[in-house]
Amino acid sequence: MTERQNNQSGFNDIKQVEMSVLSAEHMVGQATRTMDEEQLAAATNAVNDAKEQLHKAMAHETGVDQHFFEMSQELLSKADHQLKEAKE
Protein backbone atom coordinates (compact mmCIF):
# COMPACT_ATOMS: atom_id res chain seq x y z
CA MET A 1 0.00 0.00 0.00
CA THR A 2 1.42 3.37 -0.90
CA GLU A 3 1.69 6.18 1.63
CA ARG A 4 -1.07 8.08 -0.20
CA GLN A 5 -3.42 5.09 0.02
CA ASN A 6 -2.57 4.63 3.68
CA ASN A 7 -3.24 8.31 4.42
CA GLN A 8 -6.52 8.13 2.50
CA SER A 9 -7.54 5.05 4.45
CA GLY A 10 -6.65 6.78 7.72
CA PHE A 11 -8.67 9.81 6.69
CA ASN A 12 -11.65 7.59 5.86
CA ASP A 13 -11.39 5.87 9.26
CA ILE A 14 -11.37 9.22 11.03
CA LYS A 15 -14.24 10.61 8.98
CA GLN A 16 -16.24 7.47 9.69
CA VAL A 17 -15.59 7.81 13.42
CA GLU A 18 -16.53 11.49 13.34
CA MET A 19 -19.80 10.78 11.53
CA SER A 20 -20.74 7.88 13.81
CA VAL A 21 -20.05 9.96 16.94
CA LEU A 22 -22.18 12.83 15.61
CA SER A 23 -24.95 10.41 14.66
CA ALA A 24 -24.86 8.74 18.07
CA GLU A 25 -25.04 12.11 19.83
CA HIS A 26 -28.04 13.11 17.74
CA MET A 27 -29.82 9.82 18.38
CA VAL A 28 -29.17 10.03 22.12
CA GLY A 29 -30.56 13.56 22.22
CA GLN A 30 -33.68 12.55 20.36
CA ALA A 31 -34.20 9.40 22.40
CA THR A 32 -33.79 11.13 25.76
CA ARG A 33 -36.25 13.85 24.74
CA THR A 34 -38.95 11.37 23.71
CA MET A 35 -38.04 8.60 26.19
CA ASP A 36 -39.26 6.13 23.56
CA GLU A 37 -37.96 2.62 24.34
CA GLU A 38 -37.17 1.81 20.71
CA GLN A 39 -35.29 5.07 20.22
CA LEU A 40 -33.35 4.51 23.45
CA ALA A 41 -32.35 1.04 22.23
CA ALA A 42 -31.33 2.41 18.81
CA ALA A 43 -29.33 5.19 20.47
CA THR A 44 -27.58 2.65 22.69
CA ASN A 45 -26.65 0.63 19.61
CA ALA A 46 -25.40 3.77 17.85
CA VAL A 47 -23.17 4.68 20.80
CA ASN A 48 -21.79 1.14 20.96
CA ASP A 49 -21.13 1.11 17.21
CA ALA A 50 -19.37 4.47 17.41
CA LYS A 51 -17.20 3.20 20.28
CA GLU A 52 -16.26 0.16 18.23
CA GLN A 53 -15.30 2.27 15.21
CA LEU A 54 -13.28 4.59 17.44
CA HIS A 55 -11.35 1.69 18.95
CA LYS A 56 -10.63 0.25 15.50
CA ALA A 57 -9.36 3.61 14.25
CA MET A 58 -7.18 4.01 17.34
CA ALA A 59 -5.75 0.54 16.78
CA HIS A 60 -4.71 1.53 13.25
CA GLU A 61 -2.87 4.57 14.61
CA THR A 62 -3.73 6.60 11.58
CA GLY A 63 -1.36 9.41 12.54
CA VAL A 64 -4.22 11.65 13.56
CA ASP A 65 -3.89 14.01 16.45
CA GLN A 66 -4.49 12.19 19.75
CA HIS A 67 -6.76 15.07 20.73
CA PHE A 68 -9.36 13.87 18.18
CA PHE A 69 -9.48 10.44 19.80
CA GLU A 70 -9.74 11.90 23.30
CA MET A 71 -12.56 14.24 22.30
CA SER A 72 -14.42 11.40 20.59
CA GLN A 73 -14.09 9.22 23.67
CA GLU A 74 -15.33 12.04 25.88
CA LEU A 75 -18.36 12.71 23.66
CA LEU A 76 -19.28 9.03 23.60
CA SER A 77 -18.83 8.76 27.35
CA LYS A 78 -21.21 11.70 27.87
CA ALA A 79 -23.75 10.20 25.46
CA ASP A 80 -23.50 6.84 27.23
CA HIS A 81 -24.02 8.51 30.62
CA GLN A 82 -27.01 10.47 29.30
CA LEU A 83 -28.61 7.24 28.09
CA LYS A 84 -28.02 5.47 31.39
CA GLU A 85 -29.59 8.36 33.29
CA ALA A 86 -32.60 8.34 30.96
CA LYS A 87 -33.13 4.62 31.44
CA GLU A 88 -33.20 4.84 35.25
PDB file of N, CA, C and O in Angstrom, residues 16-87:
ATOM      1  N   GLN A  16     -15.207   8.421   9.291  1.00  0.00           N
ATOM      2  CA  GLN A  16     -16.245   7.467   9.687  1.00  0.00           C
ATOM      3  C   GLN A  16     -16.500   7.551  11.198  1.00  0.00           C
ATOM      4  O   GLN A  16     -17.652   7.535  11.630  1.00  0.00           O
ATOM      5  N   VAL A  17     -15.438   7.670  11.977  1.00  0.00           N
ATOM      6  CA  VAL A  17     -15.588   7.814  13.424  1.00  0.00           C
ATOM      7  C   VAL A  17     -16.333   9.106  13.735  1.00  0.00           C
ATOM      8  O   VAL A  17     -17.283   9.121  14.523  1.00  0.00           O
ATOM      9  N   GLU A  18     -15.898  10.190  13.103  1.00  0.00           N
ATOM     10  CA  GLU A  18     -16.532  11.486  13.336  1.00  0.00           C
ATOM     11  C   GLU A  18     -18.032  11.438  13.043  1.00  0.00           C
ATOM     12  O   GLU A  18     -18.851  11.901  13.836  1.00  0.00           O
ATOM     13  N   MET A  19     -18.385  10.857  11.908  1.00  0.00           N
ATOM     14  CA  MET A  19     -19.797  10.784  11.527  1.00  0.00           C
ATOM     15  C   MET A  19     -20.589   9.882  12.472  1.00  0.00           C
ATOM     16  O   MET A  19     -21.734  10.197  12.823  1.00  0.00           O
ATOM     17  N   SER A  20     -20.013   8.775  12.910  1.00  0.00           N
ATOM     18  CA  SER A  20     -20.745   7.883  13.806  1.00  0.00           C
ATOM     19  C   SER A  20     -20.908   8.499  15.196  1.00  0.00           C
ATOM     20  O   SER A  20     -21.940   8.302  15.844  1.00  0.00           O
ATOM     21  N   VAL A  21     -19.923   9.278  15.655  1.00  0.00           N
ATOM     22  CA  VAL A  21     -20.050   9.960  16.945  1.00  0.00           C
ATOM     23  C   VAL A  21     -21.153  11.013  16.862  1.00  0.00           C
ATOM     24  O   VAL A  21     -22.015  11.098  17.744  1.00  0.00           O
ATOM     25  N   LEU A  22     -21.142  11.804  15.783  1.00  0.00           N
ATOM     26  CA  LEU A  22     -22.182  12.825  15.612  1.00  0.00           C
ATOM     27  C   LEU A  22     -23.573  12.195  15.522  1.00  0.00           C
ATOM     28  O   LEU A  22     -24.532  12.696  16.111  1.00  0.00           O
ATOM     29  N   SER A  23     -23.675  11.111  14.797  1.00  0.00           N
ATOM     30  CA  SER A  23     -24.954  10.411  14.656  1.00  0.00           C
ATOM     31  C   SER A  23     -25.426   9.873  16.008  1.00  0.00           C
ATOM     32  O   SER A  23     -26.600   9.999  16.362  1.00  0.00           O
ATOM     33  N   ALA A  24     -24.511   9.280  16.761  1.00  0.00           N
ATOM     34  CA  ALA A  24     -24.862   8.738  18.072  1.00  0.00           C
ATOM     35  C   ALA A  24     -25.337   9.853  19.004  1.00  0.00           C
ATOM     36  O   ALA A  24     -26.346   9.695  19.699  1.00  0.00           O
ATOM     37  N   GLU A  25     -24.637  10.974  18.995  1.00  0.00           N
ATOM     38  CA  GLU A  25     -25.044  12.105  19.833  1.00  0.00           C
ATOM     39  C   GLU A  25     -26.454  12.570  19.479  1.00  0.00           C
ATOM     40  O   GLU A  25     -27.278  12.827  20.350  1.00  0.00           O
ATOM     41  N   HIS A  26     -26.715  12.675  18.199  1.00  0.00           N
ATOM     42  CA  HIS A  26     -28.038  13.110  17.736  1.00  0.00           C
ATOM     43  C   HIS A  26     -29.119  12.125  18.183  1.00  0.00           C
ATOM     44  O   HIS A  26     -30.177  12.524  18.676  1.00  0.00           O
ATOM     45  N   MET A  27     -28.842  10.846  18.017  1.00  0.00           N
ATOM     46  CA  MET A  27     -29.823   9.821  18.377  1.00  0.00           C
ATOM     47  C   MET A  27     -30.076   9.807  19.883  1.00  0.00           C
ATOM     48  O   MET A  27     -31.218   9.626  20.327  1.00  0.00           O
ATOM     49  N   VAL A  28     -29.017   9.997  20.664  1.00  0.00           N
ATOM     50  CA  VAL A  28     -29.174  10.033  22.124  1.00  0.00           C
ATOM     51  C   VAL A  28     -30.037  11.225  22.524  1.00  0.00           C
ATOM     52  O   VAL A  28     -30.949  11.102  23.345  1.00  0.00           O
ATOM     53  N   GLY A  29     -29.764  12.380  21.927  1.00  0.00           N
ATOM     54  CA  GLY A  29     -30.557  13.565  22.223  1.00  0.00           C
ATOM     55  C   GLY A  29     -32.031  13.353  21.922  1.00  0.00           C
ATOM     56  O   GLY A  29     -32.903  13.682  22.732  1.00  0.00           O
ATOM     57  N   GLN A  30     -32.292  12.806  20.767  1.00  0.00           N
ATOM     58  CA  GLN A  30     -33.679  12.549  20.358  1.00  0.00           C
ATOM     59  C   GLN A  30     -34.343  11.536  21.291  1.00  0.00           C
ATOM     60  O   GLN A  30     -35.470  11.717  21.725  1.00  0.00           O
ATOM     61  N   ALA A  31     -33.631  10.464  21.578  1.00  0.00           N
ATOM     62  CA  ALA A  31     -34.196   9.396  22.405  1.00  0.00           C
ATOM     63  C   ALA A  31     -34.477   9.863  23.824  1.00  0.00           C
ATOM     64  O   ALA A  31     -35.501   9.505  24.407  1.00  0.00           O
ATOM     65  N   THR A  32     -33.583  10.678  24.376  1.00  0.00           N
ATOM     66  CA  THR A  32     -33.787  11.127  25.757  1.00  0.00           C
ATOM     67  C   THR A  32     -34.865  12.206  25.847  1.00  0.00           C
ATOM     68  O   THR A  32     -35.438  12.409  26.907  1.00  0.00           O
ATOM     69  N   ARG A  33     -35.136  12.881  24.747  1.00  0.00           N
ATOM     70  CA  ARG A  33     -36.249  13.847  24.743  1.00  0.00           C
ATOM     71  C   ARG A  33     -37.591  13.122  24.703  1.00  0.00           C
ATOM     72  O   ARG A  33     -38.538  13.502  25.378  1.00  0.00           O
ATOM     73  N   THR A  34     -37.671  12.087  23.879  1.00  0.00           N
ATOM     74  CA  THR A  34     -38.946  11.374  23.714  1.00  0.00           C
ATOM     75  C   THR A  34     -39.137  10.270  24.740  1.00  0.00           C
ATOM     76  O   THR A  34     -40.264   9.877  25.020  1.00  0.00           O
ATOM     77  N   MET A  35     -38.033   9.724  25.250  1.00  0.00           N
ATOM     78  CA  MET A  35     -38.040   8.600  26.186  1.00  0.00           C
ATOM     79  C   MET A  35     -38.731   7.373  25.587  1.00  0.00           C
ATOM     80  O   MET A  35     -39.271   6.533  26.299  1.00  0.00           O
ATOM     81  N   ASP A  36     -38.700   7.274  24.273  1.00  0.00           N
ATOM     82  CA  ASP A  36     -39.257   6.129  23.563  1.00  0.00           C
ATOM     83  C   ASP A  36     -38.288   4.950  23.695  1.00  0.00           C
ATOM     84  O   ASP A  36     -37.090   5.095  23.421  1.00  0.00           O
ATOM     85  N   GLU A  37     -38.804   3.797  24.105  1.00  0.00           N
ATOM     86  CA  GLU A  37     -37.957   2.618  24.342  1.00  0.00           C
ATOM     87  C   GLU A  37     -37.177   2.191  23.094  1.00  0.00           C
ATOM     88  O   GLU A  37     -36.002   1.842  23.177  1.00  0.00           O
ATOM     89  N   GLU A  38     -37.837   2.216  21.949  1.00  0.00           N
ATOM     90  CA  GLU A  38     -37.168   1.809  20.714  1.00  0.00           C
ATOM     91  C   GLU A  38     -36.055   2.779  20.344  1.00  0.00           C
ATOM     92  O   GLU A  38     -34.979   2.378  19.908  1.00  0.00           O
ATOM     93  N   GLN A  39     -36.322   4.075  20.525  1.00  0.00           N
ATOM     94  CA  GLN A  39     -35.287   5.072  20.224  1.00  0.00           C
ATOM     95  C   GLN A  39     -34.134   4.976  21.211  1.00  0.00           C
ATOM     96  O   GLN A  39     -32.979   5.151  20.823  1.00  0.00           O
ATOM     97  N   LEU A  40     -34.423   4.693  22.468  1.00  0.00           N
ATOM     98  CA  LEU A  40     -33.355   4.514  23.454  1.00  0.00           C
ATOM     99  C   LEU A  40     -32.478   3.315  23.088  1.00  0.00           C
ATOM    100  O   LEU A  40     -31.254   3.382  23.193  1.00  0.00           O
ATOM    101  N   ALA A  41     -33.114   2.233  22.640  1.00  0.00           N
ATOM    102  CA  ALA A  41     -32.350   1.043  22.234  1.00  0.00           C
ATOM    103  C   ALA A  41     -31.507   1.350  20.996  1.00  0.00           C
ATOM    104  O   ALA A  41     -30.330   0.964  20.923  1.00  0.00           O
ATOM    105  N   ALA A  42     -32.071   2.056  20.027  1.00  0.00           N
ATOM    106  CA  ALA A  42     -31.327   2.409  18.812  1.00  0.00           C
ATOM    107  C   ALA A  42     -30.169   3.345  19.144  1.00  0.00           C
ATOM    108  O   ALA A  42     -29.066   3.203  18.591  1.00  0.00           O
ATOM    109  N   ALA A  43     -30.395   4.270  20.062  1.00  0.00           N
ATOM    110  CA  ALA A  43     -29.328   5.188  20.465  1.00  0.00           C
ATOM    111  C   ALA A  43     -28.210   4.431  21.177  1.00  0.00           C
ATOM    112  O   ALA A  43     -27.027   4.713  20.962  1.00  0.00           O
ATOM    113  N   THR A  44     -28.574   3.473  22.006  1.00  0.00           N
ATOM    114  CA  THR A  44     -27.576   2.645  22.694  1.00  0.00           C
ATOM    115  C   THR A  44     -26.728   1.895  21.675  1.00  0.00           C
ATOM    116  O   THR A  44     -25.493   1.847  21.785  1.00  0.00           O
ATOM    117  N   ASN A  45     -27.379   1.330  20.664  1.00  0.00           N
ATOM    118  CA  ASN A  45     -26.646   0.631  19.606  1.00  0.00           C
ATOM    119  C   ASN A  45     -25.738   1.583  18.850  1.00  0.00           C
ATOM    120  O   ASN A  45     -24.598   1.228  18.512  1.00  0.00           O
ATOM    121  N   ALA A  46     -26.201   2.786  18.580  1.00  0.00           N
ATOM    122  CA  ALA A  46     -25.401   3.775  17.845  1.00  0.00           C
ATOM    123  C   ALA A  46     -24.157   4.167  18.645  1.00  0.00           C
ATOM    124  O   ALA A  46     -23.060   4.285  18.082  1.00  0.00           O
ATOM    125  N   VAL A  47     -24.319   4.346  19.950  1.00  0.00           N
ATOM    126  CA  VAL A  47     -23.166   4.683  20.802  1.00  0.00           C
ATOM    127  C   VAL A  47     -22.173   3.523  20.813  1.00  0.00           C
ATOM    128  O   VAL A  47     -20.964   3.728  20.666  1.00  0.00           O
ATOM    129  N   ASN A  48     -22.676   2.308  20.954  1.00  0.00           N
ATOM    130  CA  ASN A  48     -21.787   1.140  20.964  1.00  0.00           C
ATOM    131  C   ASN A  48     -21.063   0.969  19.630  1.00  0.00           C
ATOM    132  O   ASN A  48     -19.870   0.650  19.606  1.00  0.00           O
ATOM    133  N   ASP A  49     -21.755   1.193  18.529  1.00  0.00           N
ATOM    134  CA  ASP A  49     -21.127   1.105  17.209  1.00  0.00           C
ATOM    135  C   ASP A  49     -20.048   2.175  17.043  1.00  0.00           C
ATOM    136  O   ASP A  49     -18.968   1.903  16.507  1.00  0.00           O
ATOM    137  N   ALA A  50     -20.340   3.385  17.507  1.00  0.00           N
ATOM    138  CA  ALA A  50     -19.367   4.474  17.410  1.00  0.00           C
ATOM    139  C   ALA A  50     -18.127   4.164  18.246  1.00  0.00           C
ATOM    140  O   ALA A  50     -16.994   4.420  17.817  1.00  0.00           O
ATOM    141  N   LYS A  51     -18.336   3.593  19.434  1.00  0.00           N
ATOM    142  CA  LYS A  51     -17.201   3.203  20.279  1.00  0.00           C
ATOM    143  C   LYS A  51     -16.333   2.166  19.579  1.00  0.00           C
ATOM    144  O   LYS A  51     -15.103   2.240  19.611  1.00  0.00           O
ATOM    145  N   GLU A  52     -16.982   1.210  18.946  1.00  0.00           N
ATOM    146  CA  GLU A  52     -16.258   0.156  18.229  1.00  0.00           C
ATOM    147  C   GLU A  52     -15.433   0.742  17.081  1.00  0.00           C
ATOM    148  O   GLU A  52     -14.267   0.400  16.902  1.00  0.00           O
ATOM    149  N   GLN A  53     -16.028   1.636  16.317  1.00  0.00           N
ATOM    150  CA  GLN A  53     -15.303   2.269  15.212  1.00  0.00           C
ATOM    151  C   GLN A  53     -14.140   3.101  15.731  1.00  0.00           C
ATOM    152  O   GLN A  53     -13.065   3.106  15.135  1.00  0.00           O
ATOM    153  N   LEU A  54     -14.351   3.788  16.845  1.00  0.00           N
ATOM    154  CA  LEU A  54     -13.280   4.588  17.436  1.00  0.00           C
ATOM    155  C   LEU A  54     -12.118   3.696  17.851  1.00  0.00           C
ATOM    156  O   LEU A  54     -10.963   3.998  17.556  1.00  0.00           O
ATOM    157  N   HIS A  55     -12.415   2.600  18.504  1.00  0.00           N
ATOM    158  CA  HIS A  55     -11.349   1.689  18.947  1.00  0.00           C
ATOM    159  C   HIS A  55     -10.592   1.087  17.766  1.00  0.00           C
ATOM    160  O   HIS A  55      -9.366   0.933  17.822  1.00  0.00           O
ATOM    161  N   LYS A  56     -11.302   0.768  16.698  1.00  0.00           N
ATOM    162  CA  LYS A  56     -10.634   0.245  15.499  1.00  0.00           C
ATOM    163  C   LYS A  56      -9.710   1.293  14.893  1.00  0.00           C
ATOM    164  O   LYS A  56      -8.580   0.987  14.501  1.00  0.00           O
ATOM    165  N   ALA A  57     -10.184   2.530  14.811  1.00  0.00           N
ATOM    166  CA  ALA A  57      -9.363   3.612  14.248  1.00  0.00           C
ATOM    167  C   ALA A  57      -8.144   3.856  15.118  1.00  0.00           C
ATOM    168  O   ALA A  57      -7.036   4.069  14.605  1.00  0.00           O
ATOM    169  N   MET A  58      -8.318   3.803  16.430  1.00  0.00           N
ATOM    170  CA  MET A  58      -7.183   4.006  17.341  1.00  0.00           C
ATOM    171  C   MET A  58      -6.164   2.887  17.187  1.00  0.00           C
ATOM    172  O   MET A  58      -4.961   3.133  17.270  1.00  0.00           O
ATOM    173  N   ALA A  59      -6.647   1.689  16.945  1.00  0.00           N
ATOM    174  CA  ALA A  59      -5.748   0.542  16.778  1.00  0.00           C
ATOM    175  C   ALA A  59      -4.899   0.673  15.518  1.00  0.00           C
ATOM    176  O   ALA A  59      -3.763   0.210  15.474  1.00  0.00           O
ATOM    177  N   HIS A  60      -5.453   1.333  14.494  1.00  0.00           N
ATOM    178  CA  HIS A  60      -4.711   1.526  13.252  1.00  0.00           C
ATOM    179  C   HIS A  60      -3.679   2.641  13.355  1.00  0.00           C
ATOM    180  O   HIS A  60      -2.838   2.775  12.486  1.00  0.00           O
ATOM    181  N   GLU A  61      -3.782   3.441  14.418  1.00  0.00           N
ATOM    182  CA  GLU A  61      -2.868   4.569  14.613  1.00  0.00           C
ATOM    183  C   GLU A  61      -2.678   5.322  13.307  1.00  0.00           C
ATOM    184  O   GLU A  61      -1.602   5.331  12.722  1.00  0.00           O
ATOM    185  N   THR A  62      -3.706   5.954  12.886  1.00  0.00           N
ATOM    186  CA  THR A  62      -3.733   6.598  11.579  1.00  0.00           C
ATOM    187  C   THR A  62      -2.902   7.874  11.497  1.00  0.00           C
ATOM    188  O   THR A  62      -2.908   8.546  10.485  1.00  0.00           O
ATOM    189  N   GLY A  63      -2.199   8.215  12.574  1.00  0.00           N
ATOM    190  CA  GLY A  63      -1.365   9.406  12.544  1.00  0.00           C
ATOM    191  C   GLY A  63      -2.141  10.668  12.848  1.00  0.00           C
ATOM    192  O   GLY A  63      -1.625  11.764  12.747  1.00  0.00           O
ATOM    193  N   VAL A  64      -3.384  10.497  13.243  1.00  0.00           N
ATOM    194  CA  VAL A  64      -4.217  11.650  13.556  1.00  0.00           C
ATOM    195  C   VAL A  64      -3.905  12.114  14.969  1.00  0.00           C
ATOM    196  O   VAL A  64      -3.554  11.329  15.832  1.00  0.00           O
ATOM    197  N   ASP A  65      -4.059  13.364  15.159  1.00  0.00           N
ATOM    198  CA  ASP A  65      -3.894  14.006  16.451  1.00  0.00           C
ATOM    199  C   ASP A  65      -4.608  13.214  17.548  1.00  0.00           C
ATOM    200  O   ASP A  65      -5.784  12.880  17.418  1.00  0.00           O
ATOM    201  N   GLN A  66      -3.917  12.929  18.622  1.00  0.00           N
ATOM    202  CA  GLN A  66      -4.491  12.187  19.754  1.00  0.00           C
ATOM    203  C   GLN A  66      -5.677  12.935  20.349  1.00  0.00           C
ATOM    204  O   GLN A  66      -6.587  12.332  20.896  1.00  0.00           O
ATOM    205  N   HIS A  67      -5.677  14.244  20.210  1.00  0.00           N
ATOM    206  CA  HIS A  67      -6.764  15.072  20.729  1.00  0.00           C
ATOM    207  C   HIS A  67      -8.114  14.656  20.123  1.00  0.00           C
ATOM    208  O   HIS A  67      -9.127  14.627  20.823  1.00  0.00           O
ATOM    209  N   PHE A  68      -8.127  14.312  18.846  1.00  0.00           N
ATOM    210  CA  PHE A  68      -9.361  13.866  18.183  1.00  0.00           C
ATOM    211  C   PHE A  68      -9.923  12.626  18.880  1.00  0.00           C
ATOM    212  O   PHE A  68     -11.113  12.546  19.170  1.00  0.00           O
ATOM    213  N   PHE A  69      -9.041  11.666  19.153  1.00  0.00           N
ATOM    214  CA  PHE A  69      -9.479  10.437  19.805  1.00  0.00           C
ATOM    215  C   PHE A  69     -10.002  10.716  21.216  1.00  0.00           C
ATOM    216  O   PHE A  69     -11.013  10.169  21.628  1.00  0.00           O
ATOM    217  N   GLU A  70      -9.315  11.577  21.942  1.00  0.00           N
ATOM    218  CA  GLU A  70      -9.736  11.902  23.302  1.00  0.00           C
ATOM    219  C   GLU A  70     -11.092  12.599  23.301  1.00  0.00           C
ATOM    220  O   GLU A  70     -11.948  12.293  24.133  1.00  0.00           O
ATOM    221  N   MET A  71     -11.281  13.534  22.393  1.00  0.00           N
ATOM    222  CA  MET A  71     -12.561  14.239  22.303  1.00  0.00           C
ATOM    223  C   MET A  71     -13.685  13.274  21.924  1.00  0.00           C
ATOM    224  O   MET A  71     -14.785  13.354  22.474  1.00  0.00           O
ATOM    225  N   SER A  72     -13.412  12.384  20.993  1.00  0.00           N
ATOM    226  CA  SER A  72     -14.422  11.401  20.585  1.00  0.00           C
ATOM    227  C   SER A  72     -14.804  10.508  21.754  1.00  0.00           C
ATOM    228  O   SER A  72     -15.990  10.231  21.978  1.00  0.00           O
ATOM    229  N   GLN A  73     -13.808  10.057  22.506  1.00  0.00           N
ATOM    230  CA  GLN A  73     -14.086   9.216  23.666  1.00  0.00           C
ATOM    231  C   GLN A  73     -14.921   9.971  24.697  1.00  0.00           C
ATOM    232  O   GLN A  73     -15.854   9.420  25.278  1.00  0.00           O
ATOM    233  N   GLU A  74     -14.588  11.235  24.912  1.00  0.00           N
ATOM    234  CA  GLU A  74     -15.331  12.036  25.884  1.00  0.00           C
ATOM    235  C   GLU A  74     -16.786  12.232  25.450  1.00  0.00           C
ATOM    236  O   GLU A  74     -17.710  12.106  26.255  1.00  0.00           O
ATOM    237  N   LEU A  75     -16.995  12.523  24.166  1.00  0.00           N
ATOM    238  CA  LEU A  75     -18.356  12.709  23.661  1.00  0.00           C
ATOM    239  C   LEU A  75     -19.174  11.436  23.801  1.00  0.00           C
ATOM    240  O   LEU A  75     -20.347  11.478  24.202  1.00  0.00           O
ATOM    241  N   LEU A  76     -18.561  10.305  23.484  1.00  0.00           N
ATOM    242  CA  LEU A  76     -19.277   9.027  23.595  1.00  0.00           C
ATOM    243  C   LEU A  76     -19.554   8.680  25.053  1.00  0.00           C
ATOM    244  O   LEU A  76     -20.615   8.138  25.378  1.00  0.00           O
ATOM    245  N   SER A  77     -18.628   9.008  25.927  1.00  0.00           N
ATOM    246  CA  SER A  77     -18.833   8.759  27.350  1.00  0.00           C
ATOM    247  C   SER A  77     -20.009   9.583  27.874  1.00  0.00           C
ATOM    248  O   SER A  77     -20.851   9.080  28.634  1.00  0.00           O
ATOM    249  N   LYS A  78     -20.090  10.843  27.462  1.00  0.00           N
ATOM    250  CA  LYS A  78     -21.205  11.697  27.869  1.00  0.00           C
ATOM    251  C   LYS A  78     -22.533  11.167  27.324  1.00  0.00           C
ATOM    252  O   LYS A  78     -23.541  11.158  28.026  1.00  0.00           O
ATOM    253  N   ALA A  79     -22.529  10.737  26.069  1.00  0.00           N
ATOM    254  CA  ALA A  79     -23.749  10.198  25.464  1.00  0.00           C
ATOM    255  C   ALA A  79     -24.182   8.927  26.191  1.00  0.00           C
ATOM    256  O   ALA A  79     -25.369   8.728  26.464  1.00  0.00           O
ATOM    257  N   ASP A  80     -23.223   8.084  26.510  1.00  0.00           N
ATOM    258  CA  ASP A  80     -23.501   6.842  27.230  1.00  0.00           C
ATOM    259  C   ASP A  80     -24.102   7.158  28.602  1.00  0.00           C
ATOM    260  O   ASP A  80     -25.098   6.554  29.013  1.00  0.00           O
ATOM    261  N   HIS A  81     -23.523   8.111  29.300  1.00  0.00           N
ATOM    262  CA  HIS A  81     -24.021   8.512  30.622  1.00  0.00           C
ATOM    263  C   HIS A  81     -25.440   9.071  30.517  1.00  0.00           C
ATOM    264  O   HIS A  81     -26.307   8.746  31.339  1.00  0.00           O
ATOM    265  N   GLN A  82     -25.684   9.889  29.503  1.00  0.00           N
ATOM    266  CA  GLN A  82     -27.011  10.472  29.295  1.00  0.00           C
ATOM    267  C   GLN A  82     -28.053   9.371  29.085  1.00  0.00           C
ATOM    268  O   GLN A  82     -29.155   9.430  29.632  1.00  0.00           O
ATOM    269  N   LEU A  83     -27.684   8.362  28.314  1.00  0.00           N
ATOM    270  CA  LEU A  83     -28.609   7.237  28.090  1.00  0.00           C
ATOM    271  C   LEU A  83     -28.889   6.475  29.372  1.00  0.00           C
ATOM    272  O   LEU A  83     -30.033   6.122  29.659  1.00  0.00           O
ATOM    273  N   LYS A  84     -27.842   6.220  30.141  1.00  0.00           N
ATOM    274  CA  LYS A  84     -28.023   5.470  31.385  1.00  0.00           C
ATOM    275  C   LYS A  84     -28.926   6.227  32.351  1.00  0.00           C
ATOM    276  O   LYS A  84     -29.772   5.643  33.000  1.00  0.00           O
ATOM    277  N   GLU A  85     -28.733   7.541  32.432  1.00  0.00           N
ATOM    278  CA  GLU A  85     -29.586   8.362  33.293  1.00  0.00           C
ATOM    279  C   GLU A  85     -31.043   8.314  32.820  1.00  0.00           C
ATOM    280  O   GLU A  85     -31.964   8.241  33.627  1.00  0.00           O
ATOM    281  N   ALA A  86     -31.235   8.356  31.516  1.00  0.00           N
ATOM    282  CA  ALA A  86     -32.595   8.345  30.963  1.00  0.00           C
ATOM    283  C   ALA A  86     -33.295   7.022  31.228  1.00  0.00           C
ATOM    284  O   ALA A  86     -34.512   6.983  31.426  1.00  0.00           O
ATOM    285  N   LYS A  87     -32.554   5.941  31.254  1.00  0.00           N
ATOM    286  CA  LYS A  87     -33.135   4.616  31.436  1.00  0.00           C
ATOM    287  C   LYS A  87     -33.480   4.321  32.890  1.00  0.00           C
ATOM    288  O   LYS A  87     -34.226   3.384  33.171  1.00  0.00           O
TER     289      LYS A  87
END
